């Protein structure tokens, strides 16, 4: 039986690449009307959906860092 913590762990691992792909697709295909709502300033490199997705990807990277550090500890 799959426990809730097991599912939560896999969802945490799925968040980082999901947000990274969303940032890539938004950068390539354009953000549309939602990008205008999130833009801090028109023409600003820090405004819009792409930086938001990249930040969310970075914030959710903790699950990957725990996974990598756990494997390094087991190997070394």
PDB file of C-alpha atoms in Angstrom:
ATOM      1  CA  UNK A   1       0.000   0.000   0.000  1.00  0.00           C
ATOM      2  CA  UNK A   2       1.293   3.432  -0.942  1.00  0.00           C
ATOM      3  CA  UNK A   3       1.430   5.811   1.986  1.00  0.00           C
ATOM      4  CA  UNK A   4       0.684   9.517   1.842  1.00  0.00           C
ATOM      5  CA  UNK A   5       4.311  10.368   2.637  1.00  0.00           C
ATOM      6  CA  UNK A   6       5.487   8.263  -0.315  1.00  0.00           C
ATOM      7  CA  UNK A   7       3.103  10.089  -2.656  1.00  0.00           C
ATOM      8  CA  UNK A   8       4.144  13.458  -1.204  1.00  0.00           C
ATOM      9  CA  UNK A   9       7.803  12.616  -1.789  1.00  0.00           C
ATOM     10  CA  UNK A  10       7.187  11.833  -5.458  1.00  0.00           C
ATOM     11  CA  UNK A  11       5.093  14.965  -5.909  1.00  0.00           C
ATOM     12  CA  UNK A  12       7.944  17.004  -4.432  1.00  0.00           C
ATOM     13  CA  UNK A  13      10.356  15.432  -6.907  1.00  0.00           C
ATOM     14  CA  UNK A  14       7.958  16.090  -9.792  1.00  0.00           C
ATOM     15  CA  UNK A  15       7.560  19.802  -9.001  1.00  0.00           C
ATOM     16  CA  UNK A  16      11.058  20.970 -10.009  1.00  0.00           C
ATOM     17  CA  UNK A  17      11.176  19.510 -13.533  1.00  0.00           C
ATOM     18  CA  UNK A  18       7.523  20.440 -14.096  1.00  0.00           C
ATOM     19  CA  UNK A  19       8.147  24.103 -13.339  1.00  0.00           C
ATOM     20  CA  UNK A  20      11.369  24.039 -15.402  1.00  0.00           C
ATOM     21  CA  UNK A  21       9.466  22.683 -18.421  1.00  0.00           C
ATOM     22  CA  UNK A  22       6.730  25.262 -17.897  1.00  0.00           C
ATOM     23  CA  UNK A  23       9.373  28.036 -17.885  1.00  0.00           C
ATOM     24  CA  UNK A  24      10.905  26.683 -21.076  1.00  0.00           C
ATOM     25  CA  UNK A  25       7.563  26.363 -22.855  1.00  0.00           C
ATOM     26  CA  UNK A  26       6.481  29.826 -21.747  1.00  0.00           C
ATOM     27  CA  UNK A  27       9.770  31.324 -22.950  1.00  0.00           C
ATOM     28  CA  UNK A  28       9.529  29.579 -26.335  1.00  0.00           C
ATOM     29  CA  UNK A  29       5.791  29.834 -26.991  1.00  0.00           C
ATOM     30  CA  UNK A  30       5.043  33.067 -25.150  1.00  0.00           C
ATOM     31  CA  UNK A  31       3.011  33.595 -22.023  1.00  0.00           C
ATOM     32  CA  UNK A  32      -0.084  35.162 -23.510  1.00  0.00           C
ATOM     33  CA  UNK A  33      -2.457  37.222 -21.390  1.00  0.00           C
ATOM     34  CA  UNK A  34      -1.318  35.633 -18.110  1.00  0.00           C
ATOM     35  CA  UNK A  35       2.197  36.964 -18.720  1.00  0.00           C
ATOM     36  CA  UNK A  36       0.858  40.509 -18.827  1.00  0.00           C
ATOM     37  CA  UNK A  37      -0.884  40.063 -15.470  1.00  0.00           C
ATOM     38  CA  UNK A  38       2.312  38.873 -13.782  1.00  0.00           C
ATOM     39  CA  UNK A  39       4.686  41.372 -15.357  1.00  0.00           C
ATOM     40  CA  UNK A  40       6.173  43.771 -12.820  1.00  0.00           C
ATOM     41  CA  UNK A  41       6.968  46.239 -15.573  1.00  0.00           C
ATOM     42  CA  UNK A  42       6.596  46.049 -19.301  1.00  0.00           C
ATOM     43  CA  UNK A  43       9.942  45.113 -20.780  1.00  0.00           C
ATOM     44  CA  UNK A  44      11.446  44.134 -17.447  1.00  0.00           C
ATOM     45  CA  UNK A  45      13.589  40.980 -17.508  1.00  0.00           C
ATOM     46  CA  UNK A  46      12.447  40.105 -13.979  1.00  0.00           C
ATOM     47  CA  UNK A  47       8.725  40.363 -14.695  1.00  0.00           C
ATOM     48  CA  UNK A  48       6.482  37.747 -16.200  1.00  0.00           C
ATOM     49  CA  UNK A  49       5.809  34.070 -15.919  1.00  0.00           C
ATOM     50  CA  UNK A  50       9.214  32.690 -16.952  1.00  0.00           C
ATOM     51  CA  UNK A  51      11.105  34.074 -13.919  1.00  0.00           C
ATOM     52  CA  UNK A  52       8.238  32.988 -11.660  1.00  0.00           C
ATOM     53  CA  UNK A  53       8.409  29.408 -12.972  1.00  0.00           C
ATOM     54  CA  UNK A  54      12.201  29.395 -12.606  1.00  0.00           C
ATOM     55  CA  UNK A  55      11.949  30.608  -9.015  1.00  0.00           C
ATOM     56  CA  UNK A  56       9.325  27.993  -8.190  1.00  0.00           C
ATOM     57  CA  UNK A  57      11.551  25.341  -9.735  1.00  0.00           C
ATOM     58  CA  UNK A  58      14.454  26.509  -7.567  1.00  0.00           C
ATOM     59  CA  UNK A  59      12.314  26.609  -4.399  1.00  0.00           C
ATOM     60  CA  UNK A  60      11.134  23.042  -5.002  1.00  0.00           C
ATOM     61  CA  UNK A  61      14.683  21.761  -5.647  1.00  0.00           C
ATOM     62  CA  UNK A  62      15.074  20.816  -1.959  1.00  0.00           C
ATOM     63  CA  UNK A  63      13.554  17.384  -2.615  1.00  0.00           C
ATOM     64  CA  UNK A  64      16.181  16.717  -5.302  1.00  0.00           C
ATOM     65  CA  UNK A  65      18.972  17.958  -3.052  1.00  0.00           C
ATOM     66  CA  UNK A  66      17.837  15.609  -0.265  1.00  0.00           C
ATOM     67  CA  UNK A  67      17.713  12.707  -2.732  1.00  0.00           C
ATOM     68  CA  UNK A  68      21.203  13.457  -4.070  1.00  0.00           C
ATOM     69  CA  UNK A  69      22.726  13.952  -0.620  1.00  0.00           C
ATOM     70  CA  UNK A  70      21.165  10.703   0.599  1.00  0.00           C
ATOM     71  CA  UNK A  71      22.659   8.753  -2.271  1.00  0.00           C
ATOM     72  CA  UNK A  72      26.082  10.336  -1.782  1.00  0.00           C
ATOM     73  CA  UNK A  73      25.996   9.374   1.882  1.00  0.00           C
ATOM     74  CA  UNK A  74      25.159   5.774   0.971  1.00  0.00           C
ATOM     75  CA  UNK A  75      27.964   5.556  -1.600  1.00  0.00           C
ATOM     76  CA  UNK A  76      30.715   7.265   0.425  1.00  0.00           C
TER      77      UNK A  76
END
